[in-house]
Amino acid sequence: DIQMTQSPSSLSASVGDRVTITCRASQTIVSYLNWYQQKPGKAPKLLIYAASNLQRGVPSRFSGSGSGTDFTLTISSLQPEDFATYYCQQTYSSLTFGGGTKVQIK
Amino acid sequence: QVQLVESGGGVVQPGRSLRLSCAASGFTFDNYAMHWVRQAPGKGLEWVAGISNDGSKKYYADSVKGRLTISRDNSKNTVYLQMSSLGAEDTAVYFCAKDARTVADYFDYWGQGTLVTVSS
């Protein structure tokens, strides 16, 4: 099974900060990597699919990059509504989520 | 617009069975794969099962193989998750999710979830 490791598991940041979250796969997943945002008590929301494609309606401050085993989600200027938990997901072989990264207010 | 509404959750005793349903609307249901994802209290997301658009292919996480069964009725725009031999480890919110393709790819819409609590 492919394991997905996210880092950090949590971070504290301020509004306006640039935030980068990393996701590493235990083997190559090409570009079969998606990113989701989840707020407490709510369903996850798709942000990025196929590593770097912005889902319709998602603000352009979110971006994704990477291929093979190493991927990043970047928020260029953190907004108050971005405080949430972020998950990566691989769909190359079966499906696996990363453990999540909680973005908190500094 | 796309809507996914889960139902069937509740409190169930260990060892018993439960069937979850997810009613879909707002899109051509039989064009897309569907999935179930669960989240134990205070924990991360765990994909548990998926089914192709026509129901011919079914996929399961190793942790649930043999105990959970996914199915769909395209005439009713509904996907199901039959759960048996439930244990405390199955306590979670269960989300239904729509795939963007006919087989597993990415999940572009999610329901609000239904809580399953396994307890005596």
mmCIF file with all atom_site columns, C-alpha atoms in Angstrom:
data_model
loop_
_atom_site.group_PDB
_atom_site.id
_atom_site.type_symbol
_atom_site.label_atom_id
_atom_site.label_alt_id
_atom_site.label_comp_id
_atom_site.label_asym_id
_atom_site.label_entity_id
_atom_site.label_seq_id
_atom_site.pdbx_PDB_ins_code
_atom_site.Cartn_x
_atom_site.Cartn_y
_atom_site.Cartn_z
_atom_site.occupancy
_atom_site.B_iso_or_equiv
_atom_site.pdbx_formal_charge
_atom_site.auth_seq_id
_atom_site.auth_comp_id
_atom_site.auth_asym_id
_atom_site.auth_atom_id
_atom_site.pdbx_PDB_model_num
ATOM 1   C CA . ASP A 1 1   ? 0.000   0.000  0.000   1.00 0.00 ? 1   ASP A CA 1
ATOM 2   C CA . ILE A 1 2   ? 1.154   3.544  -0.722  1.00 0.00 ? 2   ILE A CA 1
ATOM 3   C CA . GLN A 1 3   ? 1.681   5.622  2.409   1.00 0.00 ? 3   GLN A CA 1
ATOM 4   C CA . MET A 1 4   ? 1.231   9.393  2.335   1.00 0.00 ? 4   MET A CA 1
ATOM 5   C CA . THR A 1 5   ? 3.182   11.485 4.836   1.00 0.00 ? 5   THR A CA 1
ATOM 6   C CA . GLN A 1 6   ? 2.248   15.110 5.369   1.00 0.00 ? 6   GLN A CA 1
ATOM 7   C CA . SER A 1 7   ? 4.410   17.669 7.087   1.00 0.00 ? 7   SER A CA 1
ATOM 8   C CA . PRO A 1 8   ? 4.115   19.493 9.281   1.00 0.00 ? 8   PRO A CA 1
ATOM 9   C CA . SER A 1 9   ? 1.203   17.953 11.165  1.00 0.00 ? 9   SER A CA 1
ATOM 10  C CA . SER A 1 10  ? 0.311   21.425 12.394  1.00 0.00 ? 10  SER A CA 1
ATOM 11  C CA . LEU A 1 11  ? 1.542   24.973 11.955  1.00 0.00 ? 11  LEU A CA 1
ATOM 12  C CA . SER A 1 12  ? 0.759   28.415 13.284  1.00 0.00 ? 12  SER A CA 1
ATOM 13  C CA . ALA A 1 13  ? 0.674   31.333 10.889  1.00 0.00 ? 13  ALA A CA 1
ATOM 14  C CA . SER A 1 14  ? -0.623  34.867 10.586  1.00 0.00 ? 14  SER A CA 1
ATOM 15  C CA . VAL A 1 15  ? -2.972  36.415 8.071   1.00 0.00 ? 15  VAL A CA 1
ATOM 16  C CA . GLY A 1 16  ? -0.942  37.361 5.018   1.00 0.00 ? 16  GLY A CA 1
ATOM 17  C CA . ASP A 1 17  ? 1.726   34.706 5.546   1.00 0.00 ? 17  ASP A CA 1
ATOM 18  C CA . ARG A 1 18  ? 2.857   32.370 2.791   1.00 0.00 ? 18  ARG A CA 1
ATOM 19  C CA . VAL A 1 19  ? 2.191   28.798 3.891   1.00 0.00 ? 19  VAL A CA 1
ATOM 20  C CA . THR A 1 20  ? 3.622   25.612 2.397   1.00 0.00 ? 20  THR A CA 1
ATOM 21  C CA . ILE A 1 21  ? 2.468   22.088 3.231   1.00 0.00 ? 21  ILE A CA 1
ATOM 22  C CA . THR A 1 22  ? 4.354   19.029 2.016   1.00 0.00 ? 22  THR A CA 1
ATOM 23  C CA . CYS A 1 23  ? 3.086   15.582 1.112   1.00 0.00 ? 23  CYS A CA 1
ATOM 24  C CA . ARG A 1 24  ? 5.438   12.673 0.394   1.00 0.00 ? 24  ARG A CA 1
ATOM 25  C CA . ALA A 1 25  ? 4.409   9.337  -1.106  1.00 0.00 ? 25  ALA A CA 1
ATOM 26  C CA . SER A 1 26  ? 6.128   6.075  -0.216  1.00 0.00 ? 26  SER A CA 1
ATOM 27  C CA . GLN A 1 27  ? 6.496   5.337  -3.946  1.00 0.00 ? 27  GLN A CA 1
ATOM 28  C CA . THR A 1 28  ? 5.899   7.197  -7.131  1.00 0.00 ? 28  THR A CA 1
ATOM 29  C CA . ILE A 1 29  ? 2.334   8.308  -7.764  1.00 0.00 ? 29  ILE A CA 1
ATOM 30  C CA . VAL A 1 30  ? 3.166   10.321 -10.901 1.00 0.00 ? 30  VAL A CA 1
ATOM 31  C CA . SER A 1 31  ? 0.732   13.264 -10.545 1.00 0.00 ? 31  SER A CA 1
ATOM 32  C CA . TYR A 1 32  ? -2.214  11.409 -9.002  1.00 0.00 ? 32  TYR A CA 1
ATOM 33  C CA . LEU A 1 33  ? -2.304  13.720 -6.017  1.00 0.00 ? 33  LEU A CA 1
ATOM 34  C CA . ASN A 1 34  ? -5.201  15.816 -4.758  1.00 0.00 ? 34  ASN A CA 1
ATOM 35  C CA . TRP A 1 35  ? -5.569  18.350 -1.942  1.00 0.00 ? 35  TRP A CA 1
ATOM 36  C CA . TYR A 1 36  ? -8.622  18.964 0.255   1.00 0.00 ? 36  TYR A CA 1
ATOM 37  C CA . GLN A 1 37  ? -9.502  21.513 2.908   1.00 0.00 ? 37  GLN A CA 1
ATOM 38  C CA . GLN A 1 38  ? -11.672 20.622 5.890   1.00 0.00 ? 38  GLN A CA 1
ATOM 39  C CA . LYS A 1 39  ? -13.121 22.950 8.504   1.00 0.00 ? 39  LYS A CA 1
ATOM 40  C CA . PRO A 1 40  ? -14.407 21.644 11.858  1.00 0.00 ? 40  PRO A CA 1
ATOM 41  C CA . GLY A 1 41  ? -17.732 19.857 11.581  1.00 0.00 ? 41  GLY A CA 1
ATOM 42  C CA . LYS A 1 42  ? -17.812 20.198 7.802   1.00 0.00 ? 42  LYS A CA 1
ATOM 43  C CA . ALA A 1 43  ? -17.202 17.967 4.826   1.00 0.00 ? 43  ALA A CA 1
ATOM 44  C CA . PRO A 1 44  ? -13.871 18.225 3.010   1.00 0.00 ? 44  PRO A CA 1
ATOM 45  C CA . LYS A 1 45  ? -13.636 20.510 -0.003  1.00 0.00 ? 45  LYS A CA 1
ATOM 46  C CA . LEU A 1 46  ? -11.521 19.828 -3.092  1.00 0.00 ? 46  LEU A CA 1
ATOM 47  C CA . LEU A 1 47  ? -8.844  22.458 -3.708  1.00 0.00 ? 47  LEU A CA 1
ATOM 48  C CA . ILE A 1 48  ? -6.333  20.976 -6.157  1.00 0.00 ? 48  ILE A CA 1
ATOM 49  C CA . TYR A 1 49  ? -6.497  17.884 -8.371  1.00 0.00 ? 49  TYR A CA 1
ATOM 50  C CA . ALA A 1 50  ? -3.821  16.096 -10.374 1.00 0.00 ? 50  ALA A CA 1
ATOM 51  C CA . ALA A 1 51  ? -1.114  17.839 -8.345  1.00 0.00 ? 51  ALA A CA 1
ATOM 52  C CA . SER A 1 52  ? -1.443  21.308 -9.805  1.00 0.00 ? 52  SER A CA 1
ATOM 53  C CA . ASN A 1 53  ? -4.932  21.915 -11.191 1.00 0.00 ? 53  ASN A CA 1
ATOM 54  C CA . LEU A 1 54  ? -7.040  24.439 -9.300  1.00 0.00 ? 54  LEU A CA 1
ATOM 55  C CA . GLN A 1 55  ? -10.615 23.282 -8.769  1.00 0.00 ? 55  GLN A CA 1
ATOM 56  C CA . ARG A 1 56  ? -13.229 25.649 -10.174 1.00 0.00 ? 56  ARG A CA 1
ATOM 57  C CA . GLY A 1 57  ? -14.202 28.302 -7.644  1.00 0.00 ? 57  GLY A CA 1
ATOM 58  C CA . VAL A 1 58  ? -11.107 27.919 -5.458  1.00 0.00 ? 58  VAL A CA 1
ATOM 59  C CA . PRO A 1 59  ? -9.167  31.171 -4.913  1.00 0.00 ? 59  PRO A CA 1
ATOM 60  C CA . SER A 1 60  ? -5.965  31.555 -6.900  1.00 0.00 ? 60  SER A CA 1
ATOM 61  C CA . ARG A 1 61  ? -3.897  32.027 -3.715  1.00 0.00 ? 61  ARG A CA 1
ATOM 62  C CA . PHE A 1 62  ? -3.966  28.204 -3.510  1.00 0.00 ? 62  PHE A CA 1
ATOM 63  C CA . SER A 1 63  ? -1.525  26.342 -5.719  1.00 0.00 ? 63  SER A CA 1
ATOM 64  C CA . GLY A 1 64  ? -0.100  22.847 -5.952  1.00 0.00 ? 64  GLY A CA 1
ATOM 65  C CA . SER A 1 65  ? 3.103   21.470 -7.384  1.00 0.00 ? 65  SER A CA 1
ATOM 66  C CA . GLY A 1 66  ? 5.189   18.329 -7.554  1.00 0.00 ? 66  GLY A CA 1
ATOM 67  C CA . SER A 1 67  ? 5.322   14.941 -9.216  1.00 0.00 ? 67  SER A CA 1
ATOM 68  C CA . GLY A 1 68  ? 6.644   11.484 -8.467  1.00 0.00 ? 68  GLY A CA 1
ATOM 69  C CA . THR A 1 69  ? 6.834   11.296 -4.677  1.00 0.00 ? 69  THR A CA 1
ATOM 70  C CA . ASP A 1 70  ? 7.048   14.899 -3.442  1.00 0.00 ? 70  ASP A CA 1
ATOM 71  C CA . PHE A 1 71  ? 4.250   17.432 -3.556  1.00 0.00 ? 71  PHE A CA 1
ATOM 72  C CA . THR A 1 72  ? 3.447   20.804 -2.041  1.00 0.00 ? 72  THR A CA 1
ATOM 73  C CA . LEU A 1 73  ? 0.366   22.890 -1.393  1.00 0.00 ? 73  LEU A CA 1
ATOM 74  C CA . THR A 1 74  ? 1.049   26.598 -1.131  1.00 0.00 ? 74  THR A CA 1
ATOM 75  C CA . ILE A 1 75  ? -1.206  29.353 0.132   1.00 0.00 ? 75  ILE A CA 1
ATOM 76  C CA . SER A 1 76  ? 0.377   32.554 -1.112  1.00 0.00 ? 76  SER A CA 1
ATOM 77  C CA . SER A 1 77  ? -1.278  34.923 1.372   1.00 0.00 ? 77  SER A CA 1
ATOM 78  C CA . LEU A 1 78  ? -3.170  33.280 4.201   1.00 0.00 ? 78  LEU A CA 1
ATOM 79  C CA . GLN A 1 79  ? -6.689  34.587 4.752   1.00 0.00 ? 79  GLN A CA 1
ATOM 80  C CA . PRO A 1 80  ? -8.877  34.216 7.882   1.00 0.00 ? 80  PRO A CA 1
ATOM 81  C CA . GLU A 1 81  ? -11.084 31.655 6.135   1.00 0.00 ? 81  GLU A CA 1
ATOM 82  C CA . ASP A 1 82  ? -8.053  29.464 5.351   1.00 0.00 ? 82  ASP A CA 1
ATOM 83  C CA . PHE A 1 83  ? -7.565  28.301 8.924   1.00 0.00 ? 83  PHE A CA 1
ATOM 84  C CA . ALA A 1 84  ? -8.477  24.649 8.551   1.00 0.00 ? 84  ALA A CA 1
ATOM 85  C CA . THR A 1 85  ? -7.008  21.166 8.165   1.00 0.00 ? 85  THR A CA 1
ATOM 86  C CA . TYR A 1 86  ? -5.553  20.179 4.805   1.00 0.00 ? 86  TYR A CA 1
ATOM 87  C CA . TYR A 1 87  ? -5.279  16.644 3.460   1.00 0.00 ? 87  TYR A CA 1
ATOM 88  C CA . CYS A 1 88  ? -3.467  15.208 0.485   1.00 0.00 ? 88  CYS A CA 1
ATOM 89  C CA . GLN A 1 89  ? -4.826  12.124 -1.291  1.00 0.00 ? 89  GLN A CA 1
ATOM 90  C CA . GLN A 1 90  ? -3.217  9.738  -3.786  1.00 0.00 ? 90  GLN A CA 1
ATOM 91  C CA . THR A 1 91  ? -5.289  7.882  -6.353  1.00 0.00 ? 91  THR A CA 1
ATOM 92  C CA . TYR A 1 92  ? -2.483  6.156  -8.262  1.00 0.00 ? 92  TYR A CA 1
ATOM 93  C CA . SER A 1 93  ? -2.868  2.798  -6.544  1.00 0.00 ? 93  SER A CA 1
ATOM 94  C CA . SER A 1 94  ? -5.989  2.325  -4.470  1.00 0.00 ? 94  SER A CA 1
ATOM 95  C CA . LEU A 1 95  ? -6.688  5.542  -2.557  1.00 0.00 ? 95  LEU A CA 1
ATOM 96  C CA . THR A 1 96  ? -4.938  6.933  0.509   1.00 0.00 ? 96  THR A CA 1
ATOM 97  C CA . PHE A 1 97  ? -5.147  10.171 2.439   1.00 0.00 ? 97  PHE A CA 1
ATOM 98  C CA . GLY A 1 98  ? -2.296  11.824 4.246   1.00 0.00 ? 98  GLY A CA 1
ATOM 99  C CA . GLY A 1 99  ? -2.571  12.383 7.976   1.00 0.00 ? 99  GLY A CA 1
ATOM 100 C CA . GLY A 1 100 ? -3.534  16.044 7.645   1.00 0.00 ? 100 GLY A CA 1
ATOM 101 C CA . THR A 1 101 ? -1.989  19.426 8.433   1.00 0.00 ? 101 THR A CA 1
ATOM 102 C CA . LYS A 1 102 ? -3.826  21.741 10.781  1.00 0.00 ? 102 LYS A CA 1
ATOM 103 C CA . VAL A 1 103 ? -3.258  25.426 10.022  1.00 0.00 ? 103 VAL A CA 1
ATOM 104 C CA . GLN A 1 104 ? -3.852  27.511 13.147  1.00 0.00 ? 104 GLN A CA 1
ATOM 105 C CA . ILE A 1 105 ? -3.828  31.199 13.927  1.00 0.00 ? 105 ILE A CA 1
ATOM 106 C CA . LYS A 1 106 ? -0.574  32.486 15.401  1.00 0.00 ? 106 LYS A CA 1
ATOM 107 C CA . GLN B 2 1   ? -26.747 21.907 -7.916  1.00 0.00 ? 1   GLN B CA 1
ATOM 108 C CA . VAL B 2 2   ? -25.047 18.714 -6.780  1.00 0.00 ? 2   VAL B CA 1
ATOM 109 C CA . GLN B 2 3   ? -26.389 17.318 -3.533  1.00 0.00 ? 3   GLN B CA 1
ATOM 110 C CA . LEU B 2 4   ? -25.346 14.227 -1.627  1.00 0.00 ? 4   LEU B CA 1
ATOM 111 C CA . VAL B 2 5   ? -27.414 13.308 1.415   1.00 0.00 ? 5   VAL B CA 1
ATOM 112 C CA . GLU B 2 6   ? -26.308 10.472 3.661   1.00 0.00 ? 6   GLU B CA 1
ATOM 113 C CA . SER B 2 7   ? -28.627 8.595  5.993   1.00 0.00 ? 7   SER B CA 1
ATOM 114 C CA . GLY B 2 8   ? -28.725 5.444  8.076   1.00 0.00 ? 8   GLY B CA 1
ATOM 115 C CA . GLY B 2 9   ? -26.241 6.305  10.799  1.00 0.00 ? 9   GLY B CA 1
ATOM 116 C CA . GLY B 2 10  ? -26.895 5.839  14.492  1.00 0.00 ? 10  GLY B CA 1
ATOM 117 C CA . VAL B 2 11  ? -25.880 3.830  17.516  1.00 0.00 ? 11  VAL B CA 1
ATOM 118 C CA . VAL B 2 12  ? -25.343 0.126  16.901  1.00 0.00 ? 12  VAL B CA 1
ATOM 119 C CA . GLN B 2 13  ? -24.110 -2.660 19.149  1.00 0.00 ? 13  GLN B CA 1
ATOM 120 C CA . PRO B 2 14  ? -20.787 -4.373 18.489  1.00 0.00 ? 14  PRO B CA 1
ATOM 121 C CA . GLY B 2 15  ? -21.095 -7.277 16.075  1.00 0.00 ? 15  GLY B CA 1
ATOM 122 C CA . ARG B 2 16  ? -24.281 -5.948 14.481  1.00 0.00 ? 16  ARG B CA 1
ATOM 123 C CA . SER B 2 17  ? -24.861 -4.657 10.968  1.00 0.00 ? 17  SER B CA 1
ATOM 124 C CA . LEU B 2 18  ? -25.892 -1.328 9.508   1.00 0.00 ? 18  LEU B CA 1
ATOM 125 C CA . ARG B 2 19  ? -26.625 0.008  6.028   1.00 0.00 ? 19  ARG B CA 1
ATOM 126 C CA . LEU B 2 20  ? -25.830 3.567  5.030   1.00 0.00 ? 20  LEU B CA 1
ATOM 127 C CA . SER B 2 21  ? -27.436 5.293  2.059   1.00 0.00 ? 21  SER B CA 1
ATOM 128 C CA . CYS B 2 22  ? -26.402 8.310  0.023   1.00 0.00 ? 22  CYS B CA 1
ATOM 129 C CA . ALA B 2 23  ? -29.023 9.943  -2.178  1.00 0.00 ? 23  ALA B CA 1
ATOM 130 C CA . ALA B 2 24  ? -27.584 11.979 -5.044  1.00 0.00 ? 24  ALA B CA 1
ATOM 131 C CA . SER B 2 25  ? -29.111 14.722 -7.140  1.00 0.00 ? 25  SER B CA 1
ATOM 132 C CA . GLY B 2 26  ? -28.081 17.518 -9.462  1.00 0.00 ? 26  GLY B CA 1
ATOM 133 C CA . PHE B 2 27  ? -25.916 15.453 -11.814 1.00 0.00 ? 27  PHE B CA 1
ATOM 134 C CA . THR B 2 28  ? -26.107 12.406 -14.085 1.00 0.00 ? 28  THR B CA 1
ATOM 135 C CA . PHE B 2 29  ? -25.525 9.798  -11.411 1.00 0.00 ? 29  PHE B CA 1
ATOM 136 C CA . ASP B 2 30  ? -24.598 6.858  -13.654 1.00 0.00 ? 30  ASP B CA 1
ATOM 137 C CA . ASN B 2 31  ? -21.746 8.823  -15.249 1.00 0.00 ? 31  ASN B CA 1
ATOM 138 C CA . TYR B 2 32  ? -19.602 8.917  -12.109 1.00 0.00 ? 32  TYR B CA 1
ATOM 139 C CA . ALA B 2 33  ? -17.910 6.677  -9.601  1.00 0.00 ? 33  ALA B CA 1
ATOM 140 C CA . MET B 2 34  ? -18.899 7.110  -5.960  1.00 0.00 ? 34  MET B CA 1
ATOM 141 C CA . HIS B 2 35  ? -17.023 6.588  -2.693  1.00 0.00 ? 35  HIS B CA 1
ATOM 142 C CA . TRP B 2 36  ? -17.376 6.339  1.056   1.00 0.00 ? 36  TRP B CA 1
ATOM 143 C CA . VAL B 2 37  ? -14.830 8.056  3.308   1.00 0.00 ? 37  VAL B CA 1
ATOM 144 C CA . ARG B 2 38  ? -14.897 7.925  7.091   1.00 0.00 ? 38  ARG B CA 1
ATOM 145 C CA . GLN B 2 39  ? -13.454 10.025 9.880   1.00 0.00 ? 39  GLN B CA 1
ATOM 146 C CA . ALA B 2 40  ? -13.149 8.736  13.420  1.00 0.00 ? 40  ALA B CA 1
ATOM 147 C CA . PRO B 2 41  ? -13.653 11.347 16.157  1.00 0.00 ? 41  PRO B CA 1
ATOM 148 C CA . GLY B 2 42  ? -10.698 13.735 16.207  1.00 0.00 ? 42  GLY B CA 1
ATOM 149 C CA . LYS B 2 43  ? -8.875  11.768 13.498  1.00 0.00 ? 43  LYS B CA 1
ATOM 150 C CA . GLY B 2 44  ? -8.064  12.149 9.807   1.00 0.00 ? 44  GLY B CA 1
ATOM 151 C CA . LEU B 2 45  ? -9.835  10.984 6.684   1.00 0.00 ? 45  LEU B CA 1
ATOM 152 C CA . GLU B 2 46  ? -9.876  7.322  5.704   1.00 0.00 ? 46  GLU B CA 1
ATOM 153 C CA . TRP B 2 47  ? -11.141 6.187  2.310   1.00 0.00 ? 47  TRP B CA 1
ATOM 154 C CA . VAL B 2 48  ? -13.055 2.932  2.794   1.00 0.00 ? 48  VAL B CA 1
ATOM 155 C CA . ALA B 2 49  ? -14.773 1.980  -0.476  1.00 0.00 ? 49  ALA B CA 1
ATOM 156 C CA . GLY B 2 50  ? -15.461 3.043  -4.044  1.00 0.00 ? 50  GLY B CA 1
ATOM 157 C CA . ILE B 2 51  ? -17.626 1.848  -6.910  1.00 0.00 ? 51  ILE B CA 1
ATOM 158 C CA . SER B 2 52  ? -17.407 2.577  -10.623 1.00 0.00 ? 52  SER B CA 1
ATOM 159 C CA . ASN B 2 53  ? -20.188 4.376  -12.439 1.00 0.00 ? 53  ASN B CA 1
ATOM 160 C CA . ASP B 2 54  ? -21.837 1.193  -13.676 1.00 0.00 ? 54  ASP B CA 1
ATOM 161 C CA . GLY B 2 55  ? -21.222 -0.790 -10.513 1.00 0.00 ? 55  GLY B CA 1
ATOM 162 C CA . SER B 2 56  ? -18.960 -3.308 -12.236 1.00 0.00 ? 56  SER B CA 1
ATOM 163 C CA . LYS B 2 57  ? -15.844 -2.396 -10.243 1.00 0.00 ? 57  LYS B CA 1
ATOM 164 C CA . LYS B 2 58  ? -15.685 -2.147 -6.481  1.00 0.00 ? 58  LYS B CA 1
ATOM 165 C CA . TYR B 2 59  ? -12.681 -1.095 -4.415  1.00 0.00 ? 59  TYR B CA 1
ATOM 166 C CA . TYR B 2 60  ? -12.048 -1.440 -0.699  1.00 0.00 ? 60  TYR B CA 1
ATOM 167 C CA . ALA B 2 61  ? -9.484  -0.382 1.856   1.00 0.00 ? 61  ALA B CA 1
ATOM 168 C CA . ASP B 2 62  ? -7.687  -3.389 3.342   1.00 0.00 ? 62  ASP B CA 1
ATOM 169 C CA . SER B 2 63  ? -8.983  -2.409 6.776   1.00 0.00 ? 63  SER B CA 1
ATOM 170 C CA . VAL B 2 64  ? -12.604 -3.077 5.799   1.00 0.00 ? 64  VAL B CA 1
ATOM 171 C CA . LYS B 2 65  ? -12.385 -5.855 3.198   1.00 0.00 ? 65  LYS B CA 1
ATOM 172 C CA . GLY B 2 66  ? -14.844 -8.617 3.906   1.00 0.00 ? 66  GLY B CA 1
ATOM 173 C CA . ARG B 2 67  ? -16.935 -6.537 6.320   1.00 0.00 ? 67  ARG B CA 1
ATOM 174 C CA . LEU B 2 68  ? -18.078 -3.555 4.263   1.00 0.00 ? 68  LEU B CA 1
ATOM 175 C CA . THR B 2 69  ? -19.845 -3.805 0.912   1.00 0.00 ? 69  THR B CA 1
ATOM 176 C CA . ILE B 2 70  ? -20.486 -0.901 -1.428  1.00 0.00 ? 70  ILE B CA 1
ATOM 177 C CA . SER B 2 71  ? -23.272 -0.992 -3.984  1.00 0.00 ? 71  SER B CA 1
ATOM 178 C CA . ARG B 2 72  ? -25.339 1.395  -6.048  1.00 0.00 ? 72  ARG B CA 1
ATOM 179 C CA . ASP B 2 73  ? -28.767 1.606  -7.627  1.00 0.00 ? 73  ASP B CA 1
ATOM 180 C CA . ASN B 2 74  ? -28.542 3.883  -10.634 1.00 0.00 ? 74  ASN B CA 1
ATOM 181 C CA . SER B 2 75  ? -32.325 3.849  -11.035 1.00 0.00 ? 75  SER B CA 1
ATOM 182 C CA . LYS B 2 76  ? -32.611 5.440  -7.585  1.00 0.00 ? 76  LYS B CA 1
ATOM 183 C CA . ASN B 2 77  ? -29.488 7.648  -7.758  1.00 0.00 ? 77  ASN B CA 1
ATOM 184 C CA . THR B 2 78  ? -28.320 6.085  -4.526  1.00 0.00 ? 78  THR B CA 1
ATOM 185 C CA . VAL B 2 79  ? -25.128 4.486  -3.275  1.00 0.00 ? 79  VAL B CA 1
ATOM 186 C CA . TYR B 2 80  ? -25.062 2.197  -0.260  1.00 0.00 ? 80  TYR B CA 1
ATOM 187 C CA . LEU B 2 81  ? -22.567 0.948  2.289   1.00 0.00 ? 81  LEU B CA 1
ATOM 188 C CA . GLN B 2 82  ? -23.493 -2.299 3.997   1.00 0.00 ? 82  GLN B CA 1
ATOM 189 C CA . MET B 2 83  ? -21.470 -2.728 7.180   1.00 0.00 ? 83  MET B CA 1
ATOM 190 C CA . SER B 2 84  ? -21.305 -5.974 9.131   1.00 0.00 ? 84  SER B CA 1
ATOM 191 C CA . SER B 2 85  ? -19.489 -7.296 12.234  1.00 0.00 ? 85  SER B CA 1
ATOM 192 C CA . LEU B 2 86  ? -19.141 -3.744 13.447  1.00 0.00 ? 86  LEU B CA 1
ATOM 193 C CA . GLY B 2 87  ? -16.556 -2.912 16.077  1.00 0.00 ? 87  GLY B CA 1
ATOM 194 C CA . ALA B 2 88  ? -15.538 0.152  18.057  1.00 0.00 ? 88  ALA B CA 1
ATOM 195 C CA . GLU B 2 89  ? -12.985 0.954  15.351  1.00 0.00 ? 89  GLU B CA 1
ATOM 196 C CA . ASP B 2 90  ? -15.849 1.608  12.931  1.00 0.00 ? 90  ASP B CA 1
ATOM 197 C CA . THR B 2 91  ? -17.159 4.518  14.994  1.00 0.00 ? 91  THR B CA 1
ATOM 198 C CA . ALA B 2 92  ? -16.863 7.514  12.674  1.00 0.00 ? 92  ALA B CA 1
ATOM 199 C CA . VAL B 2 93  ? -18.616 10.051 10.524  1.00 0.00 ? 93  VAL B CA 1
ATOM 200 C CA . TYR B 2 94  ? -19.175 8.441  7.136   1.00 0.00 ? 94  TYR B CA 1
ATOM 201 C CA . PHE B 2 95  ? -19.061 10.754 4.123   1.00 0.00 ? 95  PHE B CA 1
ATOM 202 C CA . CYS B 2 96  ? -20.341 9.959  0.669   1.00 0.00 ? 96  CYS B CA 1
ATOM 203 C CA . ALA B 2 97  ? -18.298 11.533 -2.128  1.00 0.00 ? 97  ALA B CA 1
ATOM 204 C CA . LYS B 2 98  ? -18.768 11.922 -5.868  1.00 0.00 ? 98  LYS B CA 1
ATOM 205 C CA . ASP B 2 99  ? -15.829 11.144 -8.113  1.00 0.00 ? 99  ASP B CA 1
ATOM 206 C CA . ALA B 2 100 ? -15.021 13.397 -11.032 1.00 0.00 ? 100 ALA B CA 1
ATOM 207 C CA . ARG B 2 101 ? -14.648 10.371 -13.345 1.00 0.00 ? 101 ARG B CA 1
ATOM 208 C CA . THR B 2 102 ? -16.151 6.957  -13.989 1.00 0.00 ? 102 THR B CA 1
ATOM 209 C CA . VAL B 2 103 ? -13.493 5.256  -11.863 1.00 0.00 ? 103 VAL B CA 1
ATOM 210 C CA . ALA B 2 104 ? -11.367 6.478  -8.964  1.00 0.00 ? 104 ALA B CA 1
ATOM 211 C CA . ASP B 2 105 ? -9.826  9.904  -9.503  1.00 0.00 ? 105 ASP B CA 1
ATOM 212 C CA . TYR B 2 106 ? -10.659 12.896 -7.311  1.00 0.00 ? 106 TYR B CA 1
ATOM 213 C CA . PHE B 2 107 ? -13.688 13.755 -5.205  1.00 0.00 ? 107 PHE B CA 1
ATOM 214 C CA . ASP B 2 108 ? -15.349 16.958 -6.346  1.00 0.00 ? 108 ASP B CA 1
ATOM 215 C CA . TYR B 2 109 ? -18.462 16.862 -4.140  1.00 0.00 ? 109 TYR B CA 1
ATOM 216 C CA . TRP B 2 110 ? -19.072 15.522 -0.646  1.00 0.00 ? 110 TRP B CA 1
ATOM 217 C CA . GLY B 2 111 ? -22.113 14.976 1.520   1.00 0.00 ? 111 GLY B CA 1
ATOM 218 C CA . GLN B 2 112 ? -22.313 16.305 5.078   1.00 0.00 ? 112 GLN B CA 1
ATOM 219 C CA . GLY B 2 113 ? -21.799 12.889 6.616   1.00 0.00 ? 113 GLY B CA 1
ATOM 220 C CA . THR B 2 114 ? -23.686 10.516 8.903   1.00 0.00 ? 114 THR B CA 1
ATOM 221 C CA . LEU B 2 115 ? -22.390 9.459  12.311  1.00 0.00 ? 115 LEU B CA 1
ATOM 222 C CA . VAL B 2 116 ? -22.065 5.791  13.177  1.00 0.00 ? 116 VAL B CA 1
ATOM 223 C CA . THR B 2 117 ? -21.407 4.965  16.817  1.00 0.00 ? 117 THR B CA 1
ATOM 224 C CA . VAL B 2 118 ? -20.619 1.372  17.743  1.00 0.00 ? 118 VAL B CA 1
ATOM 225 C CA . SER B 2 119 ? -21.305 0.907  21.421  1.00 0.00 ? 119 SER B CA 1
ATOM 226 C CA . SER B 2 120 ? -23.015 -1.520 23.776  1.00 0.00 ? 120 SER B CA 1
#
